[in-house]
Amino acid sequence: KQEVTQIPAALSVPEGENLVLNCSFTDSAIYNLQWFRQDPGKGLTSLLLIQSSQREQTSGRLNASLDKSSGRSTLYIAASQPGDSATYLCAVPYSTDSWGKLQFGAGTQVVVTP
Amino acid sequence: NAGVMQNPRHLVRRRGQEARLRCSPMKGHSHVYWYRQLPEEGLKFMVYLQKENIIDESGMPKERFSAEFPKEGPSILRIQQVVRGDSAAYFCASSRQGYEQYFGPGTRLTVT
């Protein structure tokens, strides 16, 4: 059974600092890994998807790395802004047979102070 | 290019009533997923559907919950005889096969 853990649970940084969010998963035979952002009372916004054959994926100030052998992914957000304040979630398919069923971590709640 | 649409956004039901939640996937997406987020808990998978087929319902409660994705029209998540423990945010996502899932804004169900 796939289990996903996100550390830390909460993070507060001053504006301009880089953010480093961690995600670990127990079964390295993943199909892909997806990072999301959730604002309070809102839905999820897909940030990045990394296929199992990729080592990293970049979009603007966001960069996500994937190390399947160690069961880890890291989301880097450069030069943080107050608008980056949100909960960040990572998710992986439950198994290679259940690629549509995403298993989510509990999330990292980020606060960027002006 | 509209995203995933869910309605209603907020739904209030009394105990024992039925709740119907609707989800229209993004254009070109034929895969629909439902997730539930209970208060102070993480997102949990409920069911995965394609047109007219249930692919994986391993996360659905055994009783009172059902889902469909008909050939025409939106996907429907139906909860019969709601109880207070059903109060949660219900999210729908859609995708093309094997690609990233895009989520709707959610339906927040409150059972009084």
Short mmCIF file of N, CA and C in Angstrom, two decimals, chain A residues 7-8 11 13 17-23 35 63 65 73-78 80 108 110:
data_model
loop_
_atom_site.label_atom_id
_atom_site.label_comp_id
_atom_site.label_asym_id
_atom_site.label_seq_id
_atom_site.Cartn_x
_atom_site.Cartn_y
_atom_site.Cartn_z
N ILE A 7 6.74 16.62 4.87
CA ILE A 7 7.40 17.29 5.99
C ILE A 7 8.06 18.57 5.47
N PRO A 8 7.93 19.73 6.18
CA PRO A 8 7.19 19.86 7.44
C PRO A 8 5.69 20.02 7.21
N LEU A 11 5.12 25.76 7.48
CA LEU A 11 6.35 26.48 7.20
C LEU A 11 6.03 27.96 7.06
N VAL A 13 7.97 31.65 6.18
CA VAL A 13 9.20 32.29 5.72
C VAL A 13 8.94 33.74 5.37
N GLU A 17 12.59 34.63 0.43
CA GLU A 17 13.33 33.39 0.70
C GLU A 17 12.85 32.28 -0.22
N ASN A 18 13.73 31.30 -0.44
CA ASN A 18 13.35 30.13 -1.23
C ASN A 18 12.64 29.12 -0.34
N LEU A 19 11.65 28.46 -0.92
CA LEU A 19 10.88 27.44 -0.19
C LEU A 19 11.32 26.05 -0.64
N VAL A 20 11.44 25.15 0.32
CA VAL A 20 11.78 23.76 0.02
C VAL A 20 10.75 22.86 0.71
N LEU A 21 9.96 22.17 -0.09
CA LEU A 21 8.90 21.30 0.45
C LEU A 21 9.22 19.86 0.08
N ASN A 22 9.06 18.98 1.06
CA ASN A 22 9.45 17.59 0.87
C ASN A 22 8.26 16.64 0.83
N CYS A 23 8.40 15.62 0.02
CA CYS A 23 7.36 14.59 -0.12
C CYS A 23 8.07 13.24 -0.21
N TRP A 35 2.26 17.60 -7.99
CA TRP A 35 2.21 18.62 -6.93
C TRP A 35 1.01 19.53 -7.19
N ASN A 63 10.27 24.37 -9.24
CA ASN A 63 11.06 23.25 -9.74
C ASN A 63 10.80 22.07 -8.83
N SER A 65 11.79 17.98 -8.15
CA SER A 65 12.69 16.88 -8.45
C SER A 65 12.07 15.57 -7.99
N SER A 73 10.41 13.31 -3.39
CA SER A 73 10.29 14.43 -4.32
C SER A 73 10.41 15.71 -3.52
N THR A 74 11.00 16.72 -4.14
CA THR A 74 11.17 18.01 -3.49
C THR A 74 10.64 19.09 -4.42
N LEU A 75 9.83 19.98 -3.85
CA LEU A 75 9.33 21.13 -4.60
C LEU A 75 10.07 22.37 -4.10
N TYR A 76 10.74 23.05 -5.04
CA TYR A 76 11.44 24.29 -4.73
C TYR A 76 10.64 25.46 -5.31
N ILE A 77 10.43 26.47 -4.50
CA ILE A 77 9.80 27.69 -4.98
C ILE A 77 10.79 28.82 -4.73
N ALA A 78 11.26 29.42 -5.81
CA ALA A 78 12.28 30.45 -5.69
C ALA A 78 11.64 31.81 -5.38
N SER A 80 10.18 33.52 -2.80
CA SER A 80 8.78 33.41 -2.40
C SER A 80 8.10 34.78 -2.28
N THR A 108 1.74 20.55 3.19
CA THR A 108 2.56 21.51 3.93
C THR A 108 1.89 22.87 3.81
N VAL A 110 2.00 26.65 3.97
CA VAL A 110 3.05 27.66 3.80
C VAL A 110 2.49 29.06 4.04
#
